[in-house]
């Protein structure tokens, strides 16, 4: 038997075991502890027999992986998982992952994977169009929101500073600076570091009491930096903050960006898909004035880990940012006759997997309507949670399904740990706003969470009965 391929019979057995394991997980994940506790010692003990000196039977290896995943991970597919935005994966999403793995298209160039690249570009046009980045814009799939945000920073540096591509930041006359609100995602610090700007290039503007970007403070900070000789070039507005689901006022941010002539990037990693819900679309007013946007498909769209997306307003800039010359082993880039998309020349990577298939298949089967109804249901569940939090103080104001709350004098860390130890539910803690107020944070991220899960969470929070009995 060829060990890298296995024979037909061995594959048949694996299909059967995998099918059974996945179906058992889908049916029974709610009966597992949300956050199983297995220490590193024990895991290393389990792994010790795998010294790779003698072969393991395929079924034994697969069963080992299934058992490990069942017993040693935080189950984001558990209906009582109320943590940060990690999804229960869509079924079409994981079939997409499996097909991408089995057929293994290489997405470096259009020539090697025309179908895969057209599927991705088609999906990007469809989703981009929903958030004001349709016709005339360009986009790409990325490993996640972090790479998407980093892409936007690099594109802005490339567009704003003629010498950046050849000479890097050392070729610039002064230090370029980035403006984010204190509630922004920390991926911008990484982007600054990886772009050669350094952490100190990131200016954190204190948010207002409502946890939104303060456009007046943003304007002032840019003025001040200009006076000191810095080169302000990039500002971020967040559509759905990681902490609290708060949407910055894009119109106000765009006013400042326009007046100050800085690039406006929208980090809609989580909140972006909400644009398809008409009653939430006012949150997206002004998006047409931004230069770039990030959306993660592995958050509200619930595809398996991971799939980021980034769009730029102006075509040709991705290529200007990423294309390097002298690559005679690769096909010519899109400026040549065929005018097709070659991700290797328009993104950070060279070899790339078919990231977009899981979103394409999920959208094809659920449709906008399916997703819209799911988002609405999740919002209603968050309303139910808010309504039940009578004895608590709710600290965030958002229409989206994430609730930050506390009680006077509460030790939030100890309280959250007690909930987690029960195995029956999972909420996280965070610190909110410029004052860094500690609180509990419950997000409805799982499309299978329902009313009784919310009621059970409320019972846990109320503490009058042992956690999990509603
Ligand atoms: C999750 C998130 C990111 C980071 O995205 P990854 O896919 O985890 O890299 C960036 N910004 C916001 C607002 C997020 O919620």
Tab-separated table of C-alpha atoms and ligand atoms in Angstrom:
chain	number	residue	atom	x	y	z
A	1	UNK	CA	0.000	0.000	0.000
A	2	UNK	CA	1.369	3.421	-0.981
A	3	UNK	CA	1.409	5.118	2.451
A	4	UNK	CA	0.898	8.612	1.051
A	5	UNK	CA	-2.186	7.588	-0.901
A	6	UNK	CA	-3.602	4.509	0.858
A	7	UNK	CA	-5.769	2.103	-1.098
A	8	UNK	CA	-9.444	2.339	-1.950
A	9	UNK	CA	-10.520	0.137	0.926
A	10	UNK	CA	-8.510	2.088	3.493
A	11	UNK	CA	-9.986	5.338	2.195
A	12	UNK	CA	-13.485	3.897	2.368
A	13	UNK	CA	-12.925	3.061	6.030
A	14	UNK	CA	-11.582	6.529	6.768
A	15	UNK	CA	-14.519	8.233	5.038
A	16	UNK	CA	-16.855	6.193	7.234
A	17	UNK	CA	-15.022	6.999	10.467
A	18	UNK	CA	-14.730	10.691	9.586
A	19	UNK	CA	-18.395	10.884	8.667
A	20	UNK	CA	-19.431	9.231	11.886
A	21	UNK	CA	-17.136	11.446	13.952
A	22	UNK	CA	-18.343	14.670	12.347
A	23	UNK	CA	-22.001	13.675	12.629
A	24	UNK	CA	-21.517	12.693	16.276
A	25	UNK	CA	-19.840	16.044	16.923
A	26	UNK	CA	-22.630	17.994	15.233
A	27	UNK	CA	-25.264	16.079	17.177
A	28	UNK	CA	-23.499	15.963	20.517
A	29	UNK	CA	-21.250	18.997	20.889
A	30	UNK	CA	-23.809	20.565	23.231
A	31	UNK	CA	-23.255	17.695	25.688
A	32	UNK	CA	-19.498	18.250	25.887
A	33	UNK	CA	-17.964	20.729	28.340
A	34	UNK	CA	-17.656	24.011	26.401
A	35	UNK	CA	-14.052	24.357	27.522
A	36	UNK	CA	-12.481	21.015	28.362
A	37	UNK	CA	-9.439	21.242	30.613
A	38	UNK	CA	-6.536	19.105	29.459
A	39	UNK	CA	-3.088	20.117	30.576
A	40	UNK	CA	0.004	20.241	28.396
A	41	UNK	CA	1.565	17.340	30.359
A	42	UNK	CA	-1.284	15.018	29.503
A	43	UNK	CA	-1.316	16.060	25.827
A	44	UNK	CA	2.412	15.467	25.511
A	45	UNK	CA	1.900	12.069	27.099
A	46	UNK	CA	-0.756	11.241	24.459
A	47	UNK	CA	1.620	12.343	21.717
A	48	UNK	CA	4.647	10.436	22.969
A	49	UNK	CA	3.911	7.197	21.032
A	50	UNK	CA	3.982	9.213	17.801
A	51	UNK	CA	7.727	9.147	17.300
A	52	UNK	CA	7.181	8.389	13.583
A	53	UNK	CA	9.592	5.458	13.690
A	54	UNK	CA	6.931	2.847	13.025
A	55	UNK	CA	3.793	3.455	11.007
A	56	UNK	CA	0.398	3.882	12.674
A	57	UNK	CA	-2.685	2.329	11.071
A	58	UNK	CA	-4.664	5.034	9.235
A	59	UNK	CA	-7.860	4.500	11.219
A	60	UNK	CA	-5.988	4.620	14.495
A	61	UNK	CA	-4.365	7.929	13.532
A	62	UNK	CA	-7.691	9.414	12.453
A	63	UNK	CA	-9.381	8.281	15.677
A	64	UNK	CA	-6.534	9.805	17.657
A	65	UNK	CA	-7.076	13.163	15.924
A	66	UNK	CA	-10.839	13.033	16.458
A	67	UNK	CA	-10.480	12.208	20.141
A	68	UNK	CA	-7.907	14.972	20.613
A	69	UNK	CA	-10.111	17.570	18.950
A	70	UNK	CA	-13.148	16.452	20.939
A	71	UNK	CA	-11.433	16.561	24.264
A	72	UNK	CA	-8.878	19.348	24.095
A	73	UNK	CA	-10.262	22.451	22.469
A	74	UNK	CA	-12.658	25.234	23.294
A	75	UNK	CA	-15.816	24.163	21.432
A	76	UNK	CA	-16.942	27.196	19.478
A	77	UNK	CA	-19.638	24.967	17.990
A	78	UNK	CA	-21.186	24.548	21.445
A	79	UNK	CA	-24.461	26.492	21.631
A	80	UNK	CA	-23.369	27.893	25.007
A	81	UNK	CA	-20.135	29.300	23.577
A	82	UNK	CA	-20.485	33.061	24.023
A	83	UNK	CA	-16.844	33.958	23.442
A	84	UNK	CA	-15.148	36.128	20.838
A	85	UNK	CA	-16.043	35.805	17.171
A	86	UNK	CA	-15.095	32.204	16.406
A	87	UNK	CA	-17.794	30.411	14.501
A	88	UNK	CA	-19.602	27.135	14.427
A	89	UNK	CA	-18.453	26.281	10.906
A	90	UNK	CA	-21.004	26.147	8.112
A	91	UNK	CA	-21.471	22.677	6.688
A	92	UNK	CA	-20.822	23.893	3.142
A	93	UNK	CA	-17.751	25.608	4.510
A	94	UNK	CA	-16.153	22.446	5.754
A	95	UNK	CA	-17.028	20.577	2.586
A	96	UNK	CA	-15.350	23.453	0.750
A	97	UNK	CA	-12.241	22.952	2.879
A	98	UNK	CA	-12.242	19.257	2.101
A	99	UNK	CA	-12.602	19.814	-1.644
A	100	UNK	CA	-9.886	22.463	-1.619
A	101	UNK	CA	-7.595	19.985	0.127
A	102	UNK	CA	-8.423	17.076	-2.173
A	103	UNK	CA	-8.236	18.900	-5.520
A	104	UNK	CA	-5.501	21.176	-4.243
A	105	UNK	CA	-5.597	24.043	-6.723
A	106	UNK	CA	-2.559	26.321	-6.588
A	107	UNK	CA	-3.853	29.888	-6.474
A	108	UNK	CA	-0.584	31.629	-7.186
A	109	UNK	CA	-1.588	32.266	-10.773
A	110	UNK	CA	-4.704	32.286	-12.904
A	111	UNK	CA	-3.075	29.874	-15.305
A	112	UNK	CA	-2.782	27.107	-12.710
A	113	UNK	CA	-6.262	27.580	-11.210
A	114	UNK	CA	-8.630	29.525	-13.462
A	115	UNK	CA	-11.780	28.108	-11.838
A	116	UNK	CA	-10.625	28.762	-8.274
A	117	UNK	CA	-9.496	32.303	-9.013
A	118	UNK	CA	-12.682	33.192	-10.879
A	119	UNK	CA	-14.751	31.772	-7.985
A	120	UNK	CA	-12.808	33.953	-5.532
A	121	UNK	CA	-13.035	37.089	-7.641
A	122	UNK	CA	-16.747	36.482	-8.263
A	123	UNK	CA	-17.362	36.054	-4.526
A	124	UNK	CA	-15.299	39.148	-3.700
A	125	UNK	CA	-17.264	41.234	-6.211
A	126	UNK	CA	-20.536	39.989	-4.724
A	127	UNK	CA	-19.602	40.605	-1.080
A	128	UNK	CA	-17.687	43.812	-1.856
A	129	UNK	CA	-20.710	45.147	-3.713
A	130	UNK	CA	-22.786	44.687	-0.563
A	131	UNK	CA	-20.462	46.898	1.487
A	132	UNK	CA	-19.837	49.646	-1.031
A	133	UNK	CA	-16.704	48.163	-2.602
A	134	UNK	CA	-18.190	46.817	-5.844
A	135	UNK	CA	-17.563	47.921	-9.415
A	136	UNK	CA	-14.128	49.384	-10.014
A	137	UNK	CA	-12.639	48.146	-6.730
A	138	UNK	CA	-10.224	45.258	-6.318
A	139	UNK	CA	-9.985	42.666	-3.627
A	140	UNK	CA	-8.323	39.532	-2.446
A	141	UNK	CA	-8.724	36.736	0.038
A	142	UNK	CA	-6.164	36.698	2.842
A	143	UNK	CA	-5.255	34.387	5.689
A	144	UNK	CA	-7.353	36.547	8.016
A	145	UNK	CA	-8.189	40.061	9.128
A	146	UNK	CA	-4.645	40.673	10.280
A	147	UNK	CA	-3.187	40.093	6.820
A	148	UNK	CA	-6.071	42.084	5.315
A	149	UNK	CA	-5.330	45.081	7.559
A	150	UNK	CA	-1.622	44.735	6.879
A	151	UNK	CA	-2.352	44.706	3.140
A	152	UNK	CA	-4.240	47.988	3.456
A	153	UNK	CA	-1.355	49.612	5.356
A	154	UNK	CA	1.152	48.488	2.709
A	155	UNK	CA	-1.082	49.655	-0.137
A	156	UNK	CA	-1.455	53.055	1.511
A	157	UNK	CA	2.302	53.372	2.033
A	158	UNK	CA	2.820	52.418	-1.612
A	159	UNK	CA	0.280	54.894	-2.891
A	160	UNK	CA	1.218	57.795	-0.642
A	161	UNK	CA	5.000	57.594	-0.731
A	162	UNK	CA	6.662	57.207	-4.110
A	163	UNK	CA	9.931	55.972	-2.573
A	164	UNK	CA	8.422	53.401	-0.232
A	165	UNK	CA	8.506	50.429	-2.643
A	166	UNK	CA	12.176	50.808	-3.503
A	167	UNK	CA	13.634	52.240	-0.324
A	168	UNK	CA	11.205	51.295	2.430
A	169	UNK	CA	10.573	53.618	5.352
A	170	UNK	CA	14.239	54.669	5.380
A	171	UNK	CA	13.637	56.325	2.023
A	172	UNK	CA	10.979	58.605	3.499
A	173	UNK	CA	11.751	62.107	4.707
A	174	UNK	CA	10.075	61.560	8.109
A	175	UNK	CA	8.159	59.022	10.201
A	176	UNK	CA	4.752	58.057	8.712
A	177	UNK	CA	1.993	57.664	11.332
A	178	UNK	CA	-1.188	55.596	11.650
A	179	UNK	CA	-4.299	56.671	13.603
A	180	UNK	CA	-6.517	54.198	15.402
A	181	UNK	CA	-9.023	54.488	18.219
A	182	UNK	CA	-8.220	52.844	21.547
A	183	UNK	CA	-10.969	50.299	20.822
A	184	UNK	CA	-9.326	49.291	17.535
A	185	UNK	CA	-7.998	45.816	16.908
A	186	UNK	CA	-4.314	45.355	17.745
A	187	UNK	CA	-3.550	43.948	14.317
A	188	UNK	CA	-2.616	47.505	13.306
A	189	UNK	CA	0.305	47.425	15.723
A	190	UNK	CA	1.516	44.261	14.009
A	191	UNK	CA	0.951	45.862	10.613
A	192	UNK	CA	3.054	48.863	11.671
A	193	UNK	CA	5.799	46.619	12.994
A	194	UNK	CA	5.820	44.349	9.936
A	195	UNK	CA	5.781	47.321	7.576
A	196	UNK	CA	8.920	48.689	9.187
A	197	UNK	CA	7.111	51.621	10.800
A	198	UNK	CA	7.389	50.316	14.340
A	199	UNK	CA	4.863	50.280	17.173
A	200	UNK	CA	5.397	53.951	17.993
A	201	UNK	CA	4.000	54.935	14.589
A	202	UNK	CA	0.550	53.908	15.821
A	203	UNK	CA	-1.320	56.748	17.521
A	204	UNK	CA	-4.132	55.588	19.774
A	205	UNK	CA	-6.929	58.136	19.977
A	206	UNK	CA	-9.007	57.783	23.171
A	207	UNK	CA	-12.581	56.787	22.312
A	208	UNK	CA	-15.599	58.798	23.397
A	209	UNK	CA	-17.836	57.646	26.251
A	210	UNK	CA	-19.951	55.763	23.688
A	211	UNK	CA	-16.792	53.786	22.740
A	212	UNK	CA	-16.660	55.337	19.246
A	213	UNK	CA	-13.798	56.940	17.432
A	214	UNK	CA	-13.634	60.631	18.339
A	215	UNK	CA	-13.304	62.499	15.018
A	216	UNK	CA	-12.420	65.778	16.728
A	217	UNK	CA	-9.575	64.157	18.651
A	218	UNK	CA	-8.464	62.392	15.472
A	219	UNK	CA	-8.335	65.661	13.575
A	220	UNK	CA	-6.376	67.310	16.388
A	221	UNK	CA	-3.874	64.477	16.707
A	222	UNK	CA	-3.141	64.603	12.979
A	223	UNK	CA	-2.679	68.394	13.093
A	224	UNK	CA	-0.342	68.095	16.038
A	225	UNK	CA	1.763	65.385	14.403
A	226	UNK	CA	2.012	67.386	11.187
A	227	UNK	CA	3.281	70.350	13.159
A	228	UNK	CA	5.903	68.108	14.762
A	229	UNK	CA	7.067	66.919	11.346
A	230	UNK	CA	5.451	63.472	11.199
A	231	UNK	CA	3.776	62.154	8.046
A	232	UNK	CA	0.201	61.147	8.933
A	233	UNK	CA	-1.058	58.833	6.178
A	234	UNK	CA	-3.538	56.246	7.482
A	235	UNK	CA	-6.627	56.334	9.716
A	236	UNK	CA	-8.861	53.468	10.787
A	237	UNK	CA	-12.559	53.372	11.530
A	238	UNK	CA	-13.952	50.123	12.922
A	239	UNK	CA	-17.287	48.658	11.886
A	240	UNK	CA	-18.037	46.417	14.829
A	241	UNK	CA	-15.285	46.641	17.434
A	242	UNK	CA	-13.888	43.380	18.751
A	243	UNK	CA	-14.628	44.371	22.318
A	244	UNK	CA	-18.094	45.760	22.071
A	245	UNK	CA	-19.510	45.575	18.522
A	246	UNK	CA	-19.501	49.358	18.268
A	247	UNK	CA	-19.645	50.986	14.816
A	248	UNK	CA	-17.631	54.147	14.317
A	249	UNK	CA	-19.264	56.989	12.415
A	250	UNK	CA	-17.754	56.504	8.952
A	251	UNK	CA	-19.048	59.823	7.587
A	252	UNK	CA	-17.340	61.730	10.378
A	253	UNK	CA	-14.108	59.752	9.949
A	254	UNK	CA	-14.244	60.322	6.188
A	255	UNK	CA	-14.621	64.071	6.696
A	256	UNK	CA	-11.427	64.144	8.724
A	257	UNK	CA	-9.585	61.799	6.356
A	258	UNK	CA	-10.530	63.935	3.378
A	259	UNK	CA	-9.577	67.211	5.003
A	260	UNK	CA	-6.298	65.770	6.261
A	261	UNK	CA	-5.607	63.830	3.077
A	262	UNK	CA	-5.034	60.525	4.874
A	263	UNK	CA	-6.076	57.077	3.689
A	264	UNK	CA	-9.265	55.859	5.403
A	265	UNK	CA	-9.376	52.146	6.143
A	266	UNK	CA	-12.464	50.399	7.502
A	267	UNK	CA	-11.892	47.444	9.765
A	268	UNK	CA	-15.160	45.558	9.329
A	269	UNK	CA	-13.574	42.193	10.126
A	270	UNK	CA	-16.531	41.218	12.248
A	271	UNK	CA	-19.314	43.717	11.481
A	272	UNK	CA	-19.019	43.859	7.680
A	273	UNK	CA	-21.552	41.168	6.781
A	274	UNK	CA	-24.247	43.078	8.723
A	275	UNK	CA	-24.467	45.326	5.641
A	276	UNK	CA	-26.847	42.801	4.079
A	277	UNK	CA	-29.502	43.493	6.727
A	278	UNK	CA	-31.561	46.532	5.632
A	279	UNK	CA	-32.320	47.701	9.175
A	280	UNK	CA	-28.565	47.762	9.928
A	281	UNK	CA	-27.452	49.374	6.681
A	282	UNK	CA	-27.454	52.898	8.160
A	283	UNK	CA	-24.368	51.803	10.130
A	284	UNK	CA	-22.549	51.684	6.806
A	285	UNK	CA	-23.312	55.245	5.693
A	286	UNK	CA	-20.215	56.837	4.204
A	287	UNK	CA	-18.449	53.582	3.352
A	288	UNK	CA	-18.179	54.757	-0.257
A	289	UNK	CA	-15.718	57.425	0.885
A	290	UNK	CA	-13.216	54.970	2.393
A	291	UNK	CA	-10.099	53.735	0.600
A	292	UNK	CA	-10.120	50.143	1.813
A	293	UNK	CA	-12.054	47.642	3.913
A	294	UNK	CA	-11.402	44.349	5.718
A	295	UNK	CA	-13.979	41.628	6.317
A	296	UNK	CA	-13.400	38.193	7.840
A	297	UNK	CA	-15.495	35.369	6.420
A	298	UNK	CA	-14.683	33.241	9.496
A	299	UNK	CA	-16.630	35.554	11.783
A	300	UNK	CA	-20.242	36.501	10.921
A	301	UNK	CA	-20.243	34.397	7.725
A	302	UNK	CA	-19.208	31.418	9.888
A	303	UNK	CA	-16.881	29.673	7.442
A	304	UNK	CA	-14.205	27.451	9.004
A	305	UNK	CA	-10.932	29.067	10.061
A	306	UNK	CA	-9.666	31.158	8.334
A	307	UNK	CA	-10.670	33.496	5.517
A	308	UNK	CA	-9.989	37.206	5.468
A	309	UNK	CA	-10.900	39.574	2.658
A	310	UNK	CA	-9.594	42.981	1.745
A	311	UNK	CA	-10.778	45.444	-0.880
A	312	UNK	CA	-9.113	48.582	-2.177
A	313	UNK	CA	-11.028	51.417	-3.805
A	314	UNK	CA	-8.547	51.860	-6.661
A	315	UNK	CA	-7.618	49.169	-9.152
A	316	UNK	CA	-4.000	48.405	-9.885
A	317	UNK	CA	-2.729	49.234	-6.428
A	318	UNK	CA	-2.511	45.635	-5.197
A	319	UNK	CA	-0.169	44.891	-8.056
A	320	UNK	CA	1.835	48.027	-7.455
A	321	UNK	CA	2.156	47.023	-3.798
A	322	UNK	CA	3.126	43.381	-4.199
A	323	UNK	CA	4.505	42.664	-7.650
A	324	UNK	CA	8.216	41.990	-7.802
A	325	UNK	CA	10.176	41.738	-11.025
A	326	UNK	CA	12.483	39.058	-12.337
A	327	UNK	CA	10.177	36.148	-11.601
A	328	UNK	CA	10.713	34.363	-14.887
A	329	UNK	CA	9.451	31.089	-13.359
A	330	UNK	CA	6.008	32.657	-12.872
A	331	UNK	CA	3.462	33.618	-15.531
A	332	UNK	CA	3.290	37.302	-16.470
A	333	UNK	CA	1.182	39.530	-14.250
A	334	UNK	CA	-2.167	41.068	-14.992
A	335	UNK	CA	-0.831	44.102	-16.804
A	336	UNK	CA	-0.010	41.778	-19.692
A	337	UNK	CA	-2.338	40.664	-22.429
A	338	UNK	CA	-4.578	38.249	-20.524
A	339	UNK	CA	-5.746	40.842	-17.946
A	340	UNK	CA	-6.464	38.211	-15.353
A	341	UNK	CA	-5.789	38.080	-11.661
A	342	UNK	CA	-2.574	36.473	-10.431
A	343	UNK	CA	-2.618	36.404	-6.618
A	344	UNK	CA	1.146	35.916	-6.394
A	345	UNK	CA	1.588	39.362	-7.959
A	346	UNK	CA	-1.272	40.943	-6.022
A	347	UNK	CA	-0.889	39.664	-2.474
A	348	UNK	CA	1.664	38.766	0.171
A	349	UNK	CA	1.967	35.089	-0.668
A	350	UNK	CA	3.076	33.013	-3.583
A	351	UNK	CA	1.564	29.596	-3.157
A	352	UNK	CA	-1.948	29.887	-1.854
A	353	UNK	CA	-4.795	27.541	-1.023
A	354	UNK	CA	-8.364	27.970	-2.260
A	355	UNK	CA	-9.546	30.094	0.672
A	356	UNK	CA	-12.635	31.444	-1.088
A	357	UNK	CA	-14.374	28.151	-1.861
A	358	UNK	CA	-15.806	27.743	1.641
A	359	UNK	CA	-17.457	31.168	1.458
A	360	UNK	CA	-18.654	30.678	-2.129
A	361	UNK	CA	-20.333	27.361	-1.260
A	362	UNK	CA	-21.823	28.715	1.975
A	363	UNK	CA	-23.274	31.754	0.186
A	364	UNK	CA	-24.481	29.628	-2.731
A	365	UNK	CA	-26.485	27.379	-0.431
A	366	UNK	CA	-27.665	29.826	2.275
A	367	UNK	CA	-28.037	32.823	-0.047
A	368	UNK	CA	-28.196	36.383	1.262
A	369	UNK	CA	-31.602	35.510	2.701
A	370	UNK	CA	-30.263	32.639	4.743
A	371	UNK	CA	-27.505	34.757	6.231
A	372	UNK	CA	-29.813	37.722	6.773
A	373	UNK	CA	-32.241	35.620	8.791
A	374	UNK	CA	-29.377	34.139	10.816
A	375	UNK	CA	-27.998	37.595	11.675
A	376	UNK	CA	-31.467	38.806	12.635
A	377	UNK	CA	-31.987	35.806	14.889
A	378	UNK	CA	-28.618	36.405	16.557
A	379	UNK	CA	-29.523	40.062	17.126
A	380	UNK	CA	-32.856	39.033	18.670
A	381	UNK	CA	-31.055	36.621	20.996
A	382	UNK	CA	-28.762	39.434	22.118
A	383	UNK	CA	-31.861	41.558	22.809
A	384	UNK	CA	-33.239	38.713	24.913
A	385	UNK	CA	-29.973	38.568	26.836
A	386	UNK	CA	-29.947	42.345	27.412
A	387	UNK	CA	-33.555	42.247	28.557
A	388	UNK	CA	-32.731	39.507	31.066
A	389	UNK	CA	-29.742	41.307	32.583
A	390	UNK	CA	-31.912	43.225	35.048
A	391	UNK	CA	-29.443	43.296	37.930
A	392	UNK	CA	-26.489	44.134	35.697
A	393	UNK	CA	-25.064	47.250	34.122
A	394	UNK	CA	-24.781	47.010	30.322
A	395	UNK	CA	-21.781	48.994	29.109
A	396	UNK	CA	-21.996	48.871	25.319
A	397	UNK	CA	-24.547	50.205	22.884
A	398	UNK	CA	-24.751	48.140	19.713
A	399	UNK	CA	-27.462	46.646	17.554
A	400	UNK	CA	-25.249	43.633	16.981
A	401	UNK	CA	-25.089	40.495	19.090
A	402	UNK	CA	-22.428	41.264	21.670
A	403	UNK	CA	-23.170	42.401	25.207
A	404	UNK	CA	-20.665	43.840	27.702
A	405	UNK	CA	-21.889	43.964	31.276
A	406	UNK	CA	-20.826	44.091	34.891
A	407	UNK	CA	-22.062	44.591	38.432
A	408	UNK	CA	-20.731	46.978	41.052
A	409	UNK	CA	-17.755	45.479	42.834
A	410	UNK	CA	-17.675	42.334	40.710
A	411	UNK	CA	-14.369	40.491	40.314
A	412	UNK	CA	-14.987	39.775	36.632
A	413	UNK	CA	-11.995	37.460	36.180
A	414	UNK	CA	-12.999	35.232	39.073
A	415	UNK	CA	-16.624	35.252	37.973
A	416	UNK	CA	-15.778	34.289	34.377
A	417	UNK	CA	-13.486	31.527	35.599
A	418	UNK	CA	-16.283	30.088	37.726
A	419	UNK	CA	-18.575	30.027	34.692
A	420	UNK	CA	-15.882	28.399	32.547
A	421	UNK	CA	-15.102	25.779	35.188
A	422	UNK	CA	-18.730	24.716	35.185
A	423	UNK	CA	-18.205	23.551	31.586
A	424	UNK	CA	-21.740	24.683	30.875
A	425	UNK	CA	-21.092	28.074	29.350
A	426	UNK	CA	-18.321	30.341	28.156
A	427	UNK	CA	-18.156	34.119	28.309
A	428	UNK	CA	-14.999	36.187	28.190
A	429	UNK	CA	-13.798	39.253	29.999
A	430	UNK	CA	-12.443	42.472	28.597
A	431	UNK	CA	-11.628	46.047	29.472
A	432	UNK	CA	-13.701	48.707	27.822
A	433	UNK	CA	-13.097	52.240	26.694
A	434	UNK	CA	-10.501	54.801	27.564
A	435	UNK	CA	-10.948	54.067	31.275
A	436	UNK	CA	-10.406	50.347	30.727
A	437	UNK	CA	-13.512	49.310	32.667
A	438	UNK	CA	-13.379	45.545	33.303
A	439	UNK	CA	-16.501	43.642	32.305
A	440	UNK	CA	-17.927	40.357	31.100
A	441	UNK	CA	-18.506	39.980	27.366
A	442	UNK	CA	-21.035	37.642	25.792
A	443	UNK	CA	-21.255	37.354	22.021
A	444	UNK	CA	-23.847	35.324	20.171
A	445	UNK	CA	-21.606	33.895	17.473
A	446	UNK	CA	-23.010	30.426	17.021
A	447	UNK	CA	-25.915	30.163	14.554
A	448	UNK	CA	-27.287	27.198	16.543
A	449	UNK	CA	-27.569	29.112	19.819
A	450	UNK	CA	-31.231	29.544	20.713
A	451	UNK	CA	-33.538	31.050	23.349
A	452	UNK	CA	-33.027	28.281	25.865
A	453	UNK	CA	-29.248	28.739	25.690
A	454	UNK	CA	-29.691	32.424	26.456
A	455	UNK	CA	-32.007	31.618	29.333
A	456	UNK	CA	-29.500	29.079	30.667
A	457	UNK	CA	-26.749	31.702	30.478
A	458	UNK	CA	-28.941	34.139	32.395
A	459	UNK	CA	-29.494	31.494	35.049
A	460	UNK	CA	-25.718	30.971	35.339
A	461	UNK	CA	-25.177	34.700	35.647
A	462	UNK	CA	-27.872	35.061	38.224
A	463	UNK	CA	-26.104	32.369	40.269
A	464	UNK	CA	-29.296	31.263	41.998
A	465	UNK	CA	-29.047	27.749	40.555
A	466	UNK	CA	-26.113	25.621	39.565
A	467	UNK	CA	-24.948	26.691	36.142
A	468	UNK	CA	-26.656	25.014	33.215
A	469	UNK	CA	-30.023	24.196	34.781
A	470	UNK	CA	-32.653	26.428	33.262
B	1	LIG	C1	-10.863	39.541	14.478
B	1	LIG	C2	-10.531	40.925	14.139
B	1	LIG	C3	-9.331	41.252	13.496
B	1	LIG	C4	-8.239	40.234	13.256
B	1	LIG	O1	-8.615	39.293	12.321
B	1	LIG	P1	-7.951	37.841	12.281
B	1	LIG	O2	-8.755	37.154	11.228
B	1	LIG	O3	-8.128	37.255	13.637
B	1	LIG	O4	-6.533	38.012	11.914
B	1	LIG	C5	-9.140	42.562	13.140
B	1	LIG	N1	-10.053	43.502	13.403
B	1	LIG	C6	-11.219	43.239	14.033
B	1	LIG	C7	-12.201	44.337	14.291
B	1	LIG	C8	-11.504	41.931	14.430
B	1	LIG	O5	-12.651	41.662	15.065
